[in-house]
Short mmCIF file of C-alpha atoms and ligand atoms in Angstrom, two decimals:
data_model
loop_
_atom_site.label_atom_id
_atom_site.label_comp_id
_atom_site.label_asym_id
_atom_site.label_seq_id
_atom_site.Cartn_x
_atom_site.Cartn_y
_atom_site.Cartn_z
CA UNK U 1 -0.24 0.46 0.08
CA UNK U 2 2.25 2.60 0.95
CA UNK U 3 4.79 3.36 -1.63
CA UNK U 4 8.71 2.11 -0.29
CA UNK U 5 10.28 5.59 0.46
CA UNK U 6 7.41 6.03 2.69
CA UNK U 7 7.76 3.12 4.59
CA UNK U 8 11.09 4.09 4.50
CA UNK U 9 10.65 6.96 6.16
CA UNK U 10 8.93 5.23 8.91
CA UNK U 11 12.00 3.38 10.56
CA UNK U 12 14.21 4.53 13.06
CA UNK U 13 11.56 7.00 14.03
CA UNK U 14 12.21 8.63 17.60
CA UNK U 15 9.74 8.94 19.69
CA UNK U 16 10.39 12.27 22.91
CA UNK U 17 10.69 10.98 26.27
CA UNK U 18 7.41 11.44 27.16
CA UNK U 19 4.63 13.49 27.33
CA UNK U 20 6.20 16.49 29.67
CA UNK U 21 9.59 16.58 26.82
CA UNK U 22 6.94 17.61 23.99
CA UNK U 23 4.84 19.81 26.09
CA UNK U 24 8.30 21.35 27.24
CA UNK U 25 9.42 21.27 23.17
CA UNK U 26 6.02 22.73 21.93
CA UNK U 27 6.26 25.41 23.88
CA UNK U 28 10.20 26.31 23.40
CA UNK U 29 8.49 26.85 19.38
CA UNK U 30 5.60 28.45 20.31
CA UNK U 31 7.54 30.94 23.01
CA UNK U 32 9.73 32.94 20.71
CA UNK U 33 10.55 36.31 19.78
CA UNK U 34 6.38 36.20 18.87
CA UNK U 35 6.15 36.89 22.48
CA UNK U 36 8.10 38.71 23.57
CA UNK U 37 9.80 41.10 20.62
CA UNK U 38 6.47 41.21 18.86
CA UNK U 39 3.50 40.62 21.11
CA UNK U 40 4.27 43.16 22.74
CA UNK U 41 5.01 46.28 20.74
CA UNK U 42 2.31 45.14 18.59
CA UNK U 43 -0.54 45.21 21.74
CA UNK U 44 1.58 49.16 22.56
CA UNK U 45 0.85 50.17 18.57
CA UNK U 46 -3.32 48.63 18.87
CA UNK U 47 -3.69 50.73 22.78
CA UNK U 48 -3.93 47.51 24.78
CA UNK U 49 -6.56 45.64 26.66
CA UNK U 50 -8.51 45.68 24.19
CA UNK U 51 -6.50 44.57 21.66
CA UNK U 52 -4.64 42.14 24.12
CA UNK U 53 -8.60 40.95 24.36
CA UNK U 54 -9.34 39.97 20.24
CA UNK U 55 -5.80 38.52 21.33
CA UNK U 56 -6.60 35.96 24.06
CA UNK U 57 -9.66 34.53 21.62
CA UNK U 58 -8.18 34.18 18.64
CA UNK U 59 -5.83 31.88 20.30
CA UNK U 60 -9.48 29.76 21.83
CA UNK U 61 -10.91 29.72 19.04
CA UNK U 62 -8.55 29.07 16.98
CA UNK U 63 -5.06 28.78 17.84
CA UNK U 64 -6.36 26.07 19.94
CA UNK U 65 -8.27 23.78 17.64
CA UNK U 66 -5.92 23.65 14.54
CA UNK U 67 -3.09 22.59 16.98
CA UNK U 68 -5.16 20.03 17.95
CA UNK U 69 -4.97 19.11 14.27
CA UNK U 70 -2.01 19.92 13.24
CA UNK U 71 -0.81 17.53 15.91
CA UNK U 72 -3.22 15.10 15.42
CA UNK U 73 -2.29 14.61 11.58
CA UNK U 74 1.34 14.47 12.33
CA UNK U 75 0.98 11.87 15.10
CA UNK U 76 -1.94 9.59 12.21
CA UNK U 77 0.85 10.24 10.03
CA UNK U 78 4.49 9.72 11.95
CA UNK U 79 6.71 11.30 9.46
CA UNK U 80 7.78 14.46 8.09
CA UNK U 81 4.50 17.09 7.02
CA UNK U 82 4.87 16.26 3.27
CA UNK U 83 5.10 12.07 3.62
CA UNK U 84 2.67 12.60 6.46
CA UNK U 85 0.07 13.87 5.12
CA UNK U 86 0.09 11.78 1.51
CA UNK U 87 0.59 8.57 3.95
CA UNK U 88 -3.32 9.74 5.17
CA UNK U 89 -4.84 10.69 2.27
CA UNK U 90 -3.30 7.73 -0.14
CA UNK U 91 -5.16 5.41 3.50
CA UNK U 92 -8.08 7.45 4.33
CA UNK U 93 -9.08 7.24 -0.24
CA UNK U 94 -8.87 10.66 -0.24
CA UNK U 95 -7.23 13.32 -3.08
CA UNK U 96 -2.85 13.63 -3.18
CA UNK U 97 -3.35 16.96 -3.26
CA UNK U 98 -3.71 17.88 -0.10
CA UNK U 99 -0.10 17.11 0.09
CA UNK U 100 0.37 20.82 -0.93
CA UNK U 101 -0.47 22.21 2.60
CA UNK U 102 3.10 20.23 3.98
CA UNK U 103 4.44 21.61 1.05
CA UNK U 104 3.35 24.73 2.27
CA UNK U 105 4.57 24.60 5.48
CA UNK U 106 8.27 22.97 4.74
CA UNK U 107 8.77 26.03 2.75
CA UNK U 108 6.60 28.49 4.69
CA UNK U 109 9.25 27.44 7.59
CA UNK U 110 12.16 27.20 5.62
CA UNK U 111 11.26 30.90 4.85
CA UNK U 112 10.89 32.28 8.51
CA UNK U 113 13.59 30.91 10.18
CA UNK U 114 16.12 33.05 7.88
CA UNK U 115 14.80 36.31 8.91
CA UNK U 116 14.50 34.60 12.65
CA UNK U 117 17.95 33.73 12.50
CA UNK U 118 19.00 37.55 11.79
CA UNK U 119 16.23 38.72 13.94
CA UNK U 120 17.76 36.19 16.35
CA UNK U 121 21.28 37.50 16.36
CA UNK U 122 20.35 41.55 16.99
CA UNK U 123 19.82 39.98 20.14
CA UNK U 124 22.39 38.20 20.50
CA UNK U 125 24.44 41.11 19.45
CA UNK U 126 22.50 43.30 22.19
CA UNK U 127 23.21 40.82 25.23
CA UNK U 128 26.48 41.67 24.32
CA UNK U 129 25.83 45.20 23.89
CA UNK U 130 23.88 45.27 27.61
CA UNK U 131 26.64 43.58 28.95
CA UNK U 132 29.94 46.12 28.11
CA UNK U 133 27.53 49.14 29.65
CA UNK U 134 26.82 50.27 25.73
CA UNK U 135 23.14 52.22 27.10
CA UNK U 136 24.22 53.47 30.15
CA UNK U 137 23.10 56.85 30.95
CA UNK U 138 22.50 56.39 26.87
CA UNK U 139 19.44 59.07 25.59
CA UNK U 140 16.97 58.37 22.72
CA UNK U 141 19.17 59.41 20.10
CA UNK U 142 22.63 58.04 21.68
CA UNK U 143 19.94 54.57 21.55
CA UNK U 144 18.15 55.01 18.53
CA UNK U 145 21.79 55.95 16.77
CA UNK U 146 23.49 52.38 18.47
CA UNK U 147 20.17 50.47 16.84
CA UNK U 148 20.95 52.39 13.87
CA UNK U 149 24.47 51.51 13.72
CA UNK U 150 23.60 48.09 15.07
CA UNK U 151 21.63 47.54 11.49
CA UNK U 152 23.59 49.98 8.95
CA UNK U 153 26.57 47.40 9.43
CA UNK U 154 25.63 43.91 6.90
CA UNK U 155 28.94 42.53 8.09
CA UNK U 156 27.85 42.15 12.42
CA UNK U 157 24.68 41.16 11.33
CA UNK U 158 26.09 38.25 9.24
CA UNK U 159 28.24 37.40 11.56
CA UNK U 160 25.43 37.50 14.66
CA UNK U 161 23.01 35.73 11.97
CA UNK U 162 26.03 32.49 11.80
CA UNK U 163 26.14 32.16 15.32
CA UNK U 164 22.54 31.97 15.69
CA UNK U 165 22.17 29.56 13.04
CA UNK U 166 25.87 27.07 14.29
CA UNK U 167 23.84 27.02 17.29
CA UNK U 168 20.31 26.03 15.62
CA UNK U 169 22.21 23.79 13.54
CA UNK U 170 24.27 22.02 16.34
CA UNK U 171 21.50 21.52 18.30
CA UNK U 172 19.15 19.94 15.32
CA UNK U 173 21.80 17.26 13.60
CA UNK U 174 21.83 15.36 17.45
CA UNK U 175 19.33 14.43 16.05
CA UNK U 176 14.99 14.74 18.58
CA UNK U 177 15.88 13.43 22.03
CA UNK U 178 19.64 13.96 22.49
CA UNK U 179 20.19 17.11 20.54
CA UNK U 180 16.51 18.52 20.83
CA UNK U 181 14.86 17.89 23.92
CA UNK U 182 18.06 17.89 26.13
CA UNK U 183 18.39 21.74 24.93
CA UNK U 184 14.84 22.14 25.39
CA UNK U 185 15.14 20.51 29.50
CA UNK U 186 17.71 23.41 29.97
CA UNK U 187 16.58 26.66 28.54
CA UNK U 188 13.29 26.22 29.29
CA UNK U 189 13.95 25.83 32.66
CA UNK U 190 15.43 29.28 32.12
CA UNK U 191 13.65 31.12 29.94
CA UNK U 192 10.47 31.30 33.19
CA UNK U 193 13.59 31.45 35.73
CA UNK U 194 15.00 34.88 33.31
CA UNK U 195 10.80 35.87 32.69
CA UNK U 196 9.92 35.63 36.64
CA UNK U 197 12.35 38.11 37.34
CA UNK U 198 12.21 39.68 34.85
CA UNK U 199 8.13 40.79 36.35
CA UNK U 200 9.72 41.02 40.13
CA UNK U 201 11.78 43.74 38.73
CA UNK U 202 9.20 45.50 37.13
CA UNK U 203 6.92 44.60 40.08
CA UNK U 204 9.68 46.69 42.20
CA UNK U 205 11.24 49.51 40.16
CA UNK U 206 8.74 50.50 36.91
CA UNK U 207 4.90 51.70 37.19
CA UNK U 208 3.47 48.32 37.31
CA UNK U 209 -0.37 48.65 38.22
CA UNK U 210 0.10 51.35 35.23
CA UNK U 211 1.11 48.63 32.81
CA UNK U 212 -0.96 46.31 34.47
CA UNK U 213 -3.67 48.56 33.72
CA UNK U 214 -2.63 48.93 29.91
CA UNK U 215 -2.88 45.45 28.99
CA UNK U 216 -6.01 44.28 30.86
CA UNK U 217 -8.18 46.79 30.77
CA UNK U 218 -9.81 46.97 27.55
CA UNK U 219 -11.17 49.71 26.08
CA UNK U 220 -12.83 49.10 22.91
CA UNK U 221 -12.19 52.64 21.54
CA UNK U 222 -9.07 51.57 20.61
CA UNK U 223 -9.65 49.19 18.70
CA UNK U 224 -9.71 48.71 14.91
CA UNK U 225 -10.76 45.73 12.08
CA UNK U 226 -6.47 46.63 11.86
CA UNK U 227 -6.04 45.58 15.23
CA UNK U 228 -8.43 42.61 14.88
CA UNK U 229 -6.56 40.76 11.93
CA UNK U 230 -3.40 41.86 13.89
CA UNK U 231 -4.10 39.81 16.06
CA UNK U 232 -5.27 36.49 14.59
CA UNK U 233 -2.05 36.86 12.37
CA UNK U 234 -0.42 36.89 15.80
CA UNK U 235 -2.84 34.54 17.23
CA UNK U 236 -0.73 31.82 13.86
CA UNK U 237 2.24 32.91 14.75
CA UNK U 238 2.68 32.57 18.36
CA UNK U 239 1.29 28.92 18.54
CA UNK U 240 3.28 28.16 15.34
CA UNK U 241 0.10 27.62 13.62
CA UNK U 242 -0.69 26.35 9.43
CA UNK U 243 3.06 25.36 8.44
CA UNK U 244 3.99 21.40 10.08
CA UNK U 245 5.98 22.99 12.91
CA UNK U 246 3.26 20.94 14.26
CA UNK U 247 2.95 18.42 12.48
CA UNK U 248 6.27 17.03 12.52
CA UNK U 249 6.26 17.41 16.58
CA UNK U 250 3.51 15.22 16.23
CA UNK U 251 5.05 12.53 14.82
CA UNK U 252 7.30 12.29 18.01
CA UNK U 253 4.23 11.71 19.76
CA UNK U 254 4.34 8.20 21.61
CA UNK U 255 1.12 7.61 21.38
CA UNK U 256 -1.43 7.25 24.46
CA UNK U 257 -1.01 10.67 25.47
CA UNK U 258 -3.19 12.67 25.17
CA UNK U 259 -3.50 15.60 22.41
CA UNK U 260 -6.10 17.60 23.75
CA UNK U 261 -4.70 18.13 26.88
CA UNK U 262 -1.10 19.32 25.32
CA UNK U 263 -2.31 21.12 23.33
CA UNK U 264 -3.85 23.39 25.56
CA UNK U 265 -1.33 23.16 28.07
CA UNK U 266 0.75 24.10 24.92
CA UNK U 267 -1.36 27.09 24.48
CA UNK U 268 -1.93 28.16 28.17
CA UNK U 269 2.29 28.12 28.47
CA UNK U 270 2.85 30.86 25.46
CA UNK U 271 -0.60 32.71 26.33
CA UNK U 272 0.99 33.13 30.18
CA UNK U 273 4.73 33.70 28.62
CA UNK U 274 3.93 36.59 26.09
CA UNK U 275 1.26 38.55 29.07
CA UNK U 276 4.04 38.18 31.23
CA UNK U 277 6.55 39.71 28.94
CA UNK U 278 4.32 42.20 28.71
CA UNK U 279 4.36 43.26 32.02
CA UNK U 280 8.15 42.51 32.14
CA UNK U 281 8.27 45.45 29.86
CA UNK U 282 5.43 47.98 30.61
CA UNK U 283 6.22 49.41 33.38
CA UNK U 284 9.25 49.97 32.92
CA UNK U 285 8.53 52.04 29.56
CA UNK U 286 5.38 53.65 31.70
CA UNK U 287 8.03 54.35 34.61
CA UNK U 288 10.45 55.95 32.07
CA UNK U 289 8.32 57.97 30.17
CA UNK U 290 9.18 56.11 27.14
CA UNK U 291 6.11 55.96 24.51
CA UNK U 292 4.55 52.23 24.23
CA UNK U 293 4.20 52.37 20.88
CA UNK U 294 6.73 53.11 19.14
CA UNK U 295 6.31 50.03 17.13
CA UNK U 296 9.40 46.66 16.57
CA UNK U 297 12.08 49.09 18.25
CA UNK U 298 10.01 48.44 21.85
CA UNK U 299 12.54 46.33 23.10
CA UNK U 300 14.94 46.92 21.43
CA UNK U 301 15.37 50.76 21.78
CA UNK U 302 13.20 51.96 24.58
CA UNK U 303 14.06 48.68 27.08
CA UNK U 304 17.81 49.48 26.04
CA UNK U 305 16.96 53.50 27.26
CA UNK U 306 15.35 52.34 30.22
CA UNK U 307 17.76 49.87 31.33
CA UNK U 308 20.49 52.24 30.59
CA UNK U 309 18.76 54.67 33.52
CA UNK U 310 17.85 51.98 35.81
CA UNK U 311 19.90 50.55 38.67
CA UNK U 312 21.30 47.30 37.67
CA UNK U 313 19.98 48.04 34.21
CA UNK U 314 23.07 46.50 33.19
CA UNK U 315 22.41 42.75 34.66
CA UNK U 316 18.54 42.69 34.23
CA UNK U 317 19.84 44.39 30.82
CA UNK U 318 21.88 41.06 30.00
CA UNK U 319 19.19 38.71 31.68
CA UNK U 320 16.44 40.37 29.60
CA UNK U 321 18.47 39.68 26.49
CA UNK U 322 19.38 36.56 27.50
CA UNK U 323 16.31 35.69 27.69
CA UNK U 324 15.21 36.93 24.07
CA UNK U 325 17.95 34.47 22.67
CA UNK U 326 16.37 31.26 24.63
CA UNK U 327 13.06 31.93 22.95
CA UNK U 328 14.48 32.19 19.98
CA UNK U 329 17.03 29.51 19.89
CA UNK U 330 14.03 26.93 21.23
CA UNK U 331 11.56 28.71 18.57
CA UNK U 332 14.33 28.09 15.20
CA UNK U 333 15.21 24.07 16.36
CA UNK U 334 11.30 23.62 15.66
CA UNK U 335 11.55 25.26 12.26
CA UNK U 336 14.52 23.61 10.72
CA UNK U 337 12.70 20.32 12.43
CA UNK U 338 10.58 19.65 9.48
CA UNK U 339 12.98 20.48 6.70
CA UNK U 340 15.13 18.13 8.07
CA UNK U 341 12.32 16.03 9.63
CA UNK U 342 11.75 15.58 5.46
CA UNK U 343 15.12 15.51 3.92
CA UNK U 344 16.19 12.02 5.88
CA UNK U 345 12.93 10.75 4.69
CA UNK U 346 14.49 10.80 0.75
CA UNK U 347 17.24 8.32 0.35
CA UNK U 348 21.08 8.01 1.68
CA UNK U 349 20.04 11.19 3.46
CA UNK U 350 22.02 10.87 7.28
CA UNK U 351 20.28 13.49 10.26
CA UNK U 352 23.57 15.23 10.26
CA UNK U 353 23.91 15.60 5.90
CA UNK U 354 19.92 16.63 6.33
CA UNK U 355 20.27 19.10 9.19
CA UNK U 356 23.20 19.94 7.14
CA UNK U 357 21.84 20.80 3.52
CA UNK U 358 18.38 22.65 5.11
CA UNK U 359 20.94 24.61 7.95
CA UNK U 360 23.43 26.09 5.10
CA UNK U 361 20.82 27.12 2.65
CA UNK U 362 18.89 28.73 5.04
CA UNK U 363 21.47 30.66 5.89
CA UNK U 364 22.33 31.48 2.74
CA UNK U 365 18.43 33.12 2.47
CA UNK U 366 19.27 34.93 5.51
CA UNK U 367 21.85 37.33 3.98
CA UNK U 368 19.00 39.13 1.73
CA UNK U 369 17.31 39.70 4.86
CA UNK U 370 20.58 41.50 5.68
CA UNK U 371 21.16 43.64 3.19
CA UNK U 372 17.04 44.41 3.71
CA UNK U 373 18.35 46.94 6.63
CA UNK U 374 21.31 48.23 4.95
CA UNK U 375 22.70 47.79 1.23
CA UNK U 376 19.06 46.86 -0.44
CA UNK U 377 16.58 48.63 1.79
CA UNK U 378 15.65 50.73 -1.45
CA UNK U 379 15.43 47.95 -2.99
CA UNK U 380 11.50 46.04 -3.47
CA UNK U 381 11.98 43.70 -5.07
CA UNK U 382 7.64 42.94 -6.50
CA UNK U 383 7.03 47.06 -6.32
CA UNK U 384 5.35 46.25 -9.29
CA UNK U 385 2.79 45.30 -7.60
CA UNK U 386 0.56 48.24 -5.64
CA UNK U 387 0.43 46.25 -2.24
CA UNK U 388 4.28 45.40 -2.51
CA UNK U 389 5.26 48.61 -3.51
CA UNK U 390 7.71 49.43 -0.54
CA UNK U 391 8.93 45.67 0.55
CA UNK U 392 12.28 44.96 0.34
CA UNK U 393 13.35 41.38 0.85
CA UNK U 394 12.53 41.03 4.79
CA UNK U 395 9.35 42.73 4.73
CA UNK U 396 7.82 40.57 1.83
CA UNK U 397 9.18 37.10 3.26
CA UNK U 398 7.65 38.51 6.67
CA UNK U 399 4.82 39.21 4.75
CA UNK U 400 4.07 36.78 2.49
CA UNK U 401 4.62 33.87 5.96
CA UNK U 402 2.71 35.47 8.59
CA UNK U 403 -0.41 36.94 6.60
CA UNK U 404 -0.83 34.73 3.71
CA UNK U 405 1.11 31.27 3.58
CA UNK U 406 0.64 30.47 7.99
CA UNK U 407 -3.49 31.59 7.28
CA UNK U 408 -3.58 29.71 4.59
CA UNK U 409 -2.07 26.60 5.24
CA UNK U 410 -4.43 26.44 9.20
CA UNK U 411 -7.01 26.70 7.12
CA UNK U 412 -6.75 23.98 5.11
CA UNK U 413 -5.54 21.82 7.77
CA UNK U 414 -9.12 22.73 9.48
CA UNK U 415 -10.69 21.97 6.68
CA UNK U 416 -8.90 18.46 5.98
CA UNK U 417 -9.05 17.15 9.84
CA UNK U 418 -13.01 19.44 10.36
CA UNK U 419 -14.14 18.45 6.55
CA UNK U 420 -11.44 14.45 4.91
CA UNK U 421 -9.15 13.17 7.00
CA UNK U 422 -11.61 9.67 8.80
CA UNK U 423 -13.76 10.40 10.85
CA UNK U 424 -13.16 7.53 13.09
CA UNK U 425 -9.33 8.40 13.40
CA UNK U 426 -9.78 11.58 14.28
CA UNK U 427 -11.85 10.40 17.16
CA UNK U 428 -8.95 8.18 18.12
CA UNK U 429 -6.61 10.33 17.98
CA UNK U 430 -8.27 12.78 20.39
CA UNK U 431 -9.76 10.31 22.91
CA UNK U 432 -11.94 12.61 24.51
CA UNK U 433 -13.50 10.24 27.14
CA UNK U 434 -16.81 12.61 26.34
CA UNK U 435 -18.89 12.09 23.07
CA UNK U 436 -20.14 16.66 23.87
CA UNK U 437 -17.20 17.38 23.65
CA UNK U 438 -15.87 15.73 20.19
CA UNK U 439 -18.54 16.24 18.63
CA UNK U 440 -18.19 20.54 20.05
CA UNK U 441 -14.60 20.22 19.61
CA UNK U 442 -15.78 18.75 15.27
CA UNK U 443 -18.13 22.16 16.08
CA UNK U 444 -15.63 24.79 16.19
CA UNK U 445 -12.92 23.02 14.11
CA UNK U 446 -15.41 22.40 10.56
CA UNK U 447 -17.12 25.95 11.50
CA UNK U 448 -16.52 28.93 13.98
CA UNK U 449 -12.18 28.42 13.17
CA UNK U 450 -12.36 27.87 8.82
CA UNK U 451 -14.90 30.39 8.77
CA UNK U 452 -12.84 33.44 11.48
CA UNK U 453 -9.87 32.66 8.95
CA UNK U 454 -11.55 33.48 5.92
CA UNK U 455 -12.91 37.09 6.80
CA UNK U 456 -9.27 37.84 7.78
CA UNK U 457 -7.78 36.26 5.41
CA UNK U 458 -10.41 38.39 2.69
CA UNK U 459 -9.73 41.36 4.87
CA UNK U 460 -5.69 40.67 4.58
CA UNK U 461 -5.98 40.57 1.19
CA UNK U 462 -8.16 43.38 0.33
N1 LIG I 501 6.09 30.78 17.67
C1 LIG I 501 7.94 31.24 17.46
C2 LIG I 501 7.21 32.78 18.19
O1 LIG I 501 6.43 33.14 19.30
C3 LIG I 501 7.46 31.49 16.38
C4 LIG I 501 7.01 30.67 15.06
C5 LIG I 501 6.65 30.58 14.28
C6 LIG I 501 7.91 29.16 15.11
C7 LIG I 501 6.37 29.66 13.57
C8 LIG I 501 7.41 28.40 14.70
C9 LIG I 501 6.43 28.23 13.37
O2 LIG I 501 8.67 33.33 18.56
#
């Protein structure tokens, strides 16, 4: 039944050592630059509380069902996203065109990692800056110049991008258990610890109540349609959905683990980290009279100003950027994994050579992002399409993956599992003791999730 290469791919397939290991790994994928860099600045730009509320709704109604669907496909298929879909469609007698979701997902992982690594490199560079006291006594101009200086210098960006990718390749090459699981077991607890230290610091030295109110007191007059779209797009990005990462991780999930419970745990951890990051950042922003809506530079420009002005700023600044590096690394390994898992399934490619092939090609593609900030900052490759008129290579990669590929992937995943995949198989995978819970889940996955994604997706295109 199964073709030989697919059957071959199943041999020697490793597994996470426990449910906890999977939760930690999937949370490591979900918790990343999205939580600590992007969530605070888009919340700032969109006025706080009301935006946060919409974001939470998107996580619960769209993100969580899609995560469950993705892990279900991955575990039932037990292979890379492409081959899992190929096998499932074959087994259920469906069109093999669904495999296309896997191809798009692996392409998206490839594209996202190419720029994610460059931004991870900024975080690495900032650990050094912080530790050397470069922010001390800095004002808006001097710290703006520091950030501007980093972006303007392609060689420095290249060095940090290379260090970051080398780290990711090293971990992924060592495999699921002895590479990824080991690294994640150390990095995730460290991340939580650092985050709690930062929140504790904000409670004592920042305008904590003002920061808290900004995040949790909804003011609906500040909510815009664009804000709602941003919240949805971010729900996909922050939970690593729509592109096969959770399928790949699910393919290493032991059979007796509850998919629903683990997906809920991962979503809760991811959301908690984003909110805690907000609670660590905004009190410092307000205490220092800075602007919450300053955009992508929030943690690279605004926050260093706060670190430069406060006591213990050198230490806490270094800890904060260290935290950012850890979060970025555990997400980056999950972006490389589906690519490597698929390469490994090809005849004669070992884990090591697959990781090197994938990693080095992604590293090369990263050069486009590096140059987008300096030499090619005026190069707009698709300027003949009006929506892409003033987008650099980096802007295009970010836009096409987050606003087009991820929602589209998520939409098709929801439709595939909700409407096409063998229903008994879905029920077996989810193993919910309660029939009502299963029917409710299927209802949300079939109707609510696709409708919501579609509305937002179409709006995004217009
Ligand atoms: N979820 C990660 C973050 O929040 C980004 C990511 C997206 C990782 C897609 C893997 C896949 O930073």
